[in-house]
Amino acid sequence: MARGNAFKRLALTAAGLALLSTVTAPSAAAAERFWELQLNLCNSGIAGCYQQGRSVPEAADLIVQVRPDVVTLNEICAGDVPDRLAPALARAWPGDRIYQVFSPAIRRDTGTPVKCANGQDYGNAVLGRVSAAAYRGVKTWTGRYATQDSGNEQRSYACAYAVGDHLSCTTHLSASSEPVALAQCRSLLFDVIPGIRTAEGISGKTVVGGDFNLEYDTADPENAQKCVPPGHVRKGDGSVQHVVFSNDLAFVSTTRYGLRYTDHDGFLVRLTKP
């Protein structure tokens, strides 16, 4: 976690959201809210943290209550977004345009998508909303990294450009090699995203959320801060989830939500945009 992060940490309960502790940053009343929610839902059906699919409805409930503008998602199945998560964001923002892009992890041995236990593709997704008045279409990008660890699951990224409004990306980096995770992170932040921004003529308003499998630790050669480009800011959840955003977006505060059915907190970063 970066020094100076303002945190609220909440737990999702049957009655709703219970406040555990609060330290809030000053709000930027004049600017438009732009909130990013990072979620790792552990929904492959294979990992030990899997909870019979219950993390997806739990996440959908959180989306409806929090009303984020962008949701970055890791360890999900392809059907989770259209079946439960995109409808939740549509309920949170009735009348707005909802976009989504999914990118599977790729098997090293076959070059085909990694599968969840239910047979669907397994990977990452970006989900977001644009007001109907501002909507000018969405362009999407997916890919896998040139640098991978020795495991069979090859890591990928997904990006969506809401034309004229914002660029959002997500990724889930190597869990077995921090040097590989850092190389993947730098590839996305220093190469892939600048390439998209150049191709589309995007000058700013970029947000990247994900499970980086890297911690913020200045004594660690694989410090998560090393994949933050100039002109960008990183906020972390105190563990391995991070949100990196261009500095034309103003930071307000962060909140961690304790979730029952996944091994990662929900991590909300409140920003404003001009």
CSV table of C-alpha atoms in Angstrom, one decimal:
chain,number,residue,atom,x,y,z
A,1,MET,CA,0.0,0.0,0.0
A,2,ALA,CA,1.3,3.4,-0.9
A,3,ARG,CA,1.9,5.8,2.0
A,4,GLY,CA,-0.9,8.3,2.4
A,5,ASN,CA,-3.7,6.1,1.0
A,6,ALA,CA,-7.1,7.1,2.6
A,7,PHE,CA,-8.9,3.9,3.5
A,8,LYS,CA,-12.4,2.8,4.4
A,9,ARG,CA,-12.6,-0.9,5.0
A,10,LEU,CA,-16.0,-2.5,5.0
A,11,ALA,CA,-17.4,-6.1,5.2
A,12,LEU,CA,-20.2,-7.3,3.0
A,13,THR,CA,-22.8,-8.9,5.3
A,14,ALA,CA,-26.4,-10.2,4.9
A,15,ALA,CA,-27.7,-6.9,6.0
A,16,GLY,CA,-25.5,-4.9,3.6
A,17,LEU,CA,-22.2,-3.1,4.1
A,18,ALA,CA,-20.9,-2.8,7.7
A,19,LEU,CA,-18.3,-0.1,8.3
A,20,LEU,CA,-15.2,-1.3,10.1
A,21,SER,CA,-12.9,1.7,10.1
A,22,THR,CA,-12.8,5.0,8.3
A,23,VAL,CA,-10.2,7.6,7.3
A,24,THR,CA,-11.4,9.8,4.4
A,25,ALA,CA,-9.7,12.1,2.1
A,26,PRO,CA,-11.2,15.5,1.2
A,27,SER,CA,-13.8,15.2,-1.6
A,28,ALA,CA,-13.5,17.0,-4.9
A,29,ALA,CA,-17.1,18.4,-5.1
A,30,ALA,CA,-16.7,20.3,-8.4
A,31,ALA,CA,-15.4,17.3,-10.5
A,32,GLU,CA,-17.3,14.3,-11.9
A,33,ARG,CA,-16.9,11.1,-9.9
A,34,PHE,CA,-15.0,8.2,-11.5
A,35,TRP,CA,-14.9,5.1,-9.3
A,36,GLU,CA,-12.9,1.9,-10.0
A,37,LEU,CA,-13.7,-1.4,-8.3
A,38,GLN,CA,-11.1,-4.1,-8.4
A,39,LEU,CA,-12.3,-7.7,-7.8
A,40,ASN,CA,-10.5,-11.1,-7.9
A,41,LEU,CA,-13.4,-13.6,-7.6
A,42,CYS,CA,-11.5,-16.9,-7.5
A,43,ASN,CA,-14.3,-18.5,-9.5
A,44,SER,CA,-12.4,-21.0,-11.7
A,45,GLY,CA,-13.9,-24.0,-9.8
A,46,ILE,CA,-10.4,-25.4,-9.5
A,47,ALA,CA,-8.4,-23.2,-7.0
A,48,GLY,CA,-8.7,-23.9,-3.2
A,49,CYS,CA,-10.4,-20.5,-2.6
A,50,TYR,CA,-13.4,-21.5,-4.8
A,51,GLN,CA,-16.7,-21.2,-3.0
A,52,GLN,CA,-19.2,-23.0,-5.4
A,53,GLY,CA,-19.7,-19.9,-7.5
A,54,ARG,CA,-21.0,-17.7,-4.6
A,55,SER,CA,-18.4,-15.0,-5.1
A,56,VAL,CA,-20.2,-13.9,-8.3
A,57,PRO,CA,-23.6,-13.0,-6.8
A,58,GLU,CA,-21.7,-11.5,-3.8
A,59,ALA,CA,-19.8,-9.3,-6.3
A,60,ALA,CA,-23.0,-8.4,-8.1
A,61,ASP,CA,-24.5,-7.2,-4.9
A,62,LEU,CA,-21.4,-5.1,-4.1
A,63,ILE,CA,-21.6,-3.5,-7.6
A,64,VAL,CA,-25.2,-2.5,-7.1
A,65,GLN,CA,-24.5,-1.0,-3.7
A,66,VAL,CA,-21.2,0.8,-4.6
A,67,ARG,CA,-22.1,1.9,-8.1
A,68,PRO,CA,-18.6,2.0,-9.6
A,69,ASP,CA,-17.9,3.4,-13.1
A,70,VAL,CA,-15.4,0.7,-14.0
A,71,VAL,CA,-15.0,-2.8,-12.6
A,72,THR,CA,-11.8,-4.8,-13.2
A,73,LEU,CA,-12.3,-8.6,-12.7
A,74,ASN,CA,-9.8,-11.4,-12.3
A,75,GLU,CA,-10.2,-15.2,-11.9
A,76,ILE,CA,-13.7,-15.3,-13.5
A,77,CYS,CA,-15.5,-17.5,-16.1
A,78,ALA,CA,-16.6,-16.0,-19.4
A,79,GLY,CA,-20.3,-16.3,-18.5
A,80,ASP,CA,-20.0,-14.5,-15.2
A,81,VAL,CA,-20.0,-11.0,-16.8
A,82,PRO,CA,-23.0,-11.3,-19.1
A,83,ASP,CA,-25.0,-13.5,-16.7
A,84,ARG,CA,-24.6,-11.6,-13.4
A,85,LEU,CA,-22.0,-8.8,-13.3
A,86,ALA,CA,-23.0,-6.6,-16.3
A,87,PRO,CA,-26.7,-6.8,-15.3
A,88,ALA,CA,-25.7,-5.6,-11.8
A,89,LEU,CA,-23.9,-2.6,-13.2
A,90,ALA,CA,-26.9,-1.9,-15.5
A,91,ARG,CA,-29.1,-1.9,-12.3
A,92,ALA,CA,-26.7,0.5,-10.6
A,93,TRP,CA,-26.7,2.9,-13.6
A,94,PRO,CA,-30.1,2.6,-15.3
A,95,GLY,CA,-30.2,4.3,-18.7
A,96,ASP,CA,-26.4,4.3,-19.1
A,97,ARG,CA,-24.5,2.3,-21.7
A,98,ILE,CA,-22.7,-0.7,-20.3
A,99,TYR,CA,-19.6,-2.2,-21.9
A,100,GLN,CA,-17.6,-5.4,-21.3
A,101,VAL,CA,-14.5,-7.2,-22.6
A,102,PHE,CA,-13.2,-10.6,-21.5
A,103,SER,CA,-9.7,-12.0,-22.1
A,104,PRO,CA,-9.0,-15.7,-21.4
A,105,ALA,CA,-5.7,-17.0,-20.0
A,106,ILE,CA,-4.1,-19.3,-22.5
A,107,ARG,CA,-2.7,-22.8,-22.1
A,108,ARG,CA,0.9,-23.1,-23.0
A,109,ASP,CA,0.6,-26.7,-24.2
A,110,THR,CA,-2.3,-26.2,-26.6
A,111,GLY,CA,-2.6,-22.5,-27.3
A,112,THR,CA,-6.3,-22.6,-26.4
A,113,PRO,CA,-8.1,-20.9,-23.5
A,114,VAL,CA,-7.8,-22.1,-20.0
A,115,LYS,CA,-11.1,-23.5,-18.9
A,116,CYS,CA,-13.1,-23.2,-15.7
A,117,ALA,CA,-14.5,-26.4,-14.1
A,118,ASN,CA,-17.8,-25.5,-15.8
A,119,GLY,CA,-16.2,-25.6,-19.2
A,120,GLN,CA,-16.3,-21.9,-19.8
A,121,ASP,CA,-13.1,-19.9,-20.7
A,122,TYR,CA,-11.3,-18.6,-17.6
A,123,GLY,CA,-9.6,-15.2,-17.4
A,124,ASN,CA,-10.1,-11.4,-16.8
A,125,ALA,CA,-12.6,-8.8,-17.8
A,126,VAL,CA,-13.3,-5.1,-17.8
A,127,LEU,CA,-16.8,-3.9,-17.2
A,128,GLY,CA,-17.8,-0.2,-17.3
A,129,ARG,CA,-20.4,2.4,-17.9
A,130,VAL,CA,-20.7,5.6,-20.0
A,131,SER,CA,-23.7,7.9,-19.8
A,132,ALA,CA,-26.0,7.6,-22.8
A,133,ALA,CA,-25.3,11.2,-23.8
A,134,ALA,CA,-21.5,10.7,-23.8
A,135,TYR,CA,-21.5,7.3,-25.5
A,136,ARG,CA,-19.6,7.2,-28.7
A,137,GLY,CA,-18.8,3.5,-28.9
A,138,VAL,CA,-16.2,1.2,-27.3
A,139,LYS,CA,-13.1,-0.4,-28.8
A,140,THR,CA,-11.5,-3.4,-27.1
A,141,TRP,CA,-8.1,-5.1,-27.0
A,142,THR,CA,-6.9,-8.4,-25.5
A,143,GLY,CA,-3.6,-10.2,-25.5
A,144,ARG,CA,-1.1,-12.3,-23.7
A,145,TYR,CA,2.4,-11.4,-22.5
A,146,ALA,CA,5.6,-12.4,-24.3
A,147,THR,CA,7.2,-13.1,-20.9
A,148,GLN,CA,5.6,-16.0,-19.0
A,149,ASP,CA,6.5,-18.2,-16.1
A,150,SER,CA,7.0,-22.0,-16.6
A,151,GLY,CA,3.5,-22.9,-15.7
A,152,ASN,CA,0.8,-23.9,-18.2
A,153,GLU,CA,-1.4,-20.9,-17.6
A,154,GLN,CA,-0.2,-17.9,-19.7
A,155,ARG,CA,-1.3,-14.6,-18.4
A,156,SER,CA,-3.3,-12.0,-20.3
A,157,TYR,CA,-4.8,-8.5,-20.3
A,158,ALA,CA,-8.0,-6.9,-21.4
A,159,CYS,CA,-8.6,-3.2,-22.3
A,160,ALA,CA,-11.6,-1.2,-23.3
A,161,TYR,CA,-11.6,2.4,-24.7
A,162,ALA,CA,-14.9,4.2,-24.2
A,163,VAL,CA,-14.4,6.5,-27.1
A,164,GLY,CA,-13.8,10.1,-26.0
A,165,ASP,CA,-14.3,9.2,-22.3
A,166,HIS,CA,-11.8,6.8,-20.7
A,167,LEU,CA,-9.5,3.8,-21.2
A,168,SER,CA,-9.7,1.0,-18.7
A,169,CYS,CA,-7.6,-2.2,-18.5
A,170,THR,CA,-7.2,-5.2,-16.2
A,171,THR,CA,-4.7,-8.0,-15.8
A,172,HIS,CA,-3.8,-11.0,-13.5
A,173,LEU,CA,0.0,-11.5,-13.4
A,174,SER,CA,2.2,-14.5,-12.7
A,175,ALA,CA,1.7,-16.0,-9.3
A,176,SER,CA,4.8,-18.1,-9.3
A,177,SER,CA,7.5,-15.6,-10.3
A,178,GLU,CA,7.7,-12.0,-9.1
A,179,PRO,CA,10.3,-11.1,-11.7
A,180,VAL,CA,8.0,-12.4,-14.4
A,181,ALA,CA,5.0,-10.6,-12.8
A,182,LEU,CA,7.0,-7.3,-12.8
A,183,ALA,CA,8.0,-7.8,-16.5
A,184,GLN,CA,4.3,-8.4,-17.4
A,185,CYS,CA,3.2,-5.4,-15.5
A,186,ARG,CA,5.8,-3.2,-17.2
A,187,SER,CA,4.8,-4.6,-20.6
A,188,LEU,CA,1.2,-3.6,-20.0
A,189,LEU,CA,1.8,-0.2,-18.5
A,190,PHE,CA,4.9,0.9,-20.5
A,191,ASP,CA,4.2,-0.7,-23.9
A,192,VAL,CA,0.7,-2.0,-24.5
A,193,ILE,CA,-1.3,0.9,-23.0
A,194,PRO,CA,0.9,3.7,-24.6
A,195,GLY,CA,0.4,1.9,-27.9
A,196,ILE,CA,-3.4,1.9,-27.5
A,197,ARG,CA,-3.3,5.6,-26.5
A,198,THR,CA,-1.2,6.5,-29.5
A,199,ALA,CA,-3.4,4.6,-31.9
A,200,GLU,CA,-6.5,6.1,-30.5
A,201,GLY,CA,-5.2,9.6,-29.8
A,202,ILE,CA,-6.0,9.3,-26.1
A,203,SER,CA,-4.2,11.9,-24.0
A,204,GLY,CA,-5.3,10.7,-20.5
A,205,LYS,CA,-8.1,9.4,-18.4
A,206,THR,CA,-6.7,5.9,-18.1
A,207,VAL,CA,-7.2,3.4,-15.3
A,208,VAL,CA,-5.7,-0.1,-14.8
A,209,GLY,CA,-6.8,-2.4,-12.1
A,210,GLY,CA,-5.7,-6.0,-11.3
A,211,ASP,CA,-4.2,-8.6,-9.2
A,212,PHE,CA,-0.5,-7.9,-9.9
A,213,ASN,CA,0.9,-10.6,-7.5
A,214,LEU,CA,3.3,-7.9,-6.5
A,215,GLU,CA,3.3,-5.9,-3.2
A,216,TYR,CA,4.3,-2.3,-2.5
A,217,ASP,CA,7.7,-2.8,-0.8
A,218,THR,CA,10.5,-0.4,-1.4
A,219,ALA,CA,13.0,-3.0,-0.1
A,220,ASP,CA,11.8,-5.6,-2.7
A,221,PRO,CA,13.5,-5.6,-6.1
A,222,GLU,CA,10.0,-6.5,-7.5
A,223,ASN,CA,8.3,-3.5,-5.9
A,224,ALA,CA,4.9,-2.9,-7.5
A,225,GLN,CA,5.8,0.8,-7.8
A,226,LYS,CA,8.3,-0.1,-10.5
A,227,CYS,CA,5.6,-0.7,-13.0
A,228,VAL,CA,4.1,2.8,-12.6
A,229,PRO,CA,4.9,5.0,-15.6
A,230,PRO,CA,5.6,8.7,-15.2
A,231,GLY,CA,2.4,10.7,-15.1
A,232,HIS,CA,0.6,7.9,-13.3
A,233,VAL,CA,-0.4,7.2,-9.7
A,234,ARG,CA,-0.7,3.8,-8.0
A,235,LYS,CA,-3.0,2.9,-5.1
A,236,GLY,CA,-2.9,-0.6,-3.5
A,237,ASP,CA,-5.0,-2.7,-1.1
A,238,GLY,CA,-2.1,-3.5,1.2
A,239,SER,CA,-1.5,-6.8,-0.6
A,240,VAL,CA,-1.3,-7.7,-4.3
A,241,GLN,CA,-4.2,-5.8,-5.8
A,242,HIS,CA,-3.5,-2.4,-7.3
A,243,VAL,CA,-5.1,0.4,-9.4
A,244,VAL,CA,-2.9,2.6,-11.5
A,245,PHE,CA,-4.3,5.7,-13.1
A,246,SER,CA,-3.2,8.7,-15.2
A,247,ASN,CA,-2.7,11.8,-13.1
A,248,ASP,CA,-5.4,13.8,-14.9
A,249,LEU,CA,-7.7,11.7,-12.7
A,250,ALA,CA,-7.7,13.1,-9.1
A,251,PHE,CA,-7.5,10.7,-6.2
A,252,VAL,CA,-10.2,11.0,-3.4
A,253,SER,CA,-10.1,7.9,-1.3
A,254,THR,CA,-10.0,4.1,-1.2
A,255,THR,CA,-12.1,1.4,0.5
A,256,ARG,CA,-11.5,-2.3,1.1
A,257,TYR,CA,-14.6,-4.5,1.3
A,258,GLY,CA,-14.2,-7.8,3.1
A,259,LEU,CA,-15.9,-10.5,0.9
A,260,ARG,CA,-16.9,-13.9,2.2
A,261,TYR,CA,-16.6,-16.0,-0.9
A,262,THR,CA,-13.2,-15.1,-2.4
A,263,ASP,CA,-9.7,-14.8,-0.9
A,264,HIS,CA,-9.3,-11.1,-1.9
A,265,ASP,CA,-11.0,-8.0,-0.6
A,266,GLY,CA,-13.0,-5.9,-3.0
A,267,PHE,CA,-10.9,-2.8,-3.6
A,268,LEU,CA,-12.5,0.5,-4.5
A,269,VAL,CA,-10.6,3.6,-5.6
A,270,ARG,CA,-12.6,6.8,-5.8
A,271,LEU,CA,-11.3,9.2,-8.4
A,272,THR,CA,-12.7,12.3,-10.1
A,273,LYS,CA,-12.3,13.4,-13.7
A,274,PRO,CA,-12.4,16.8,-15.2
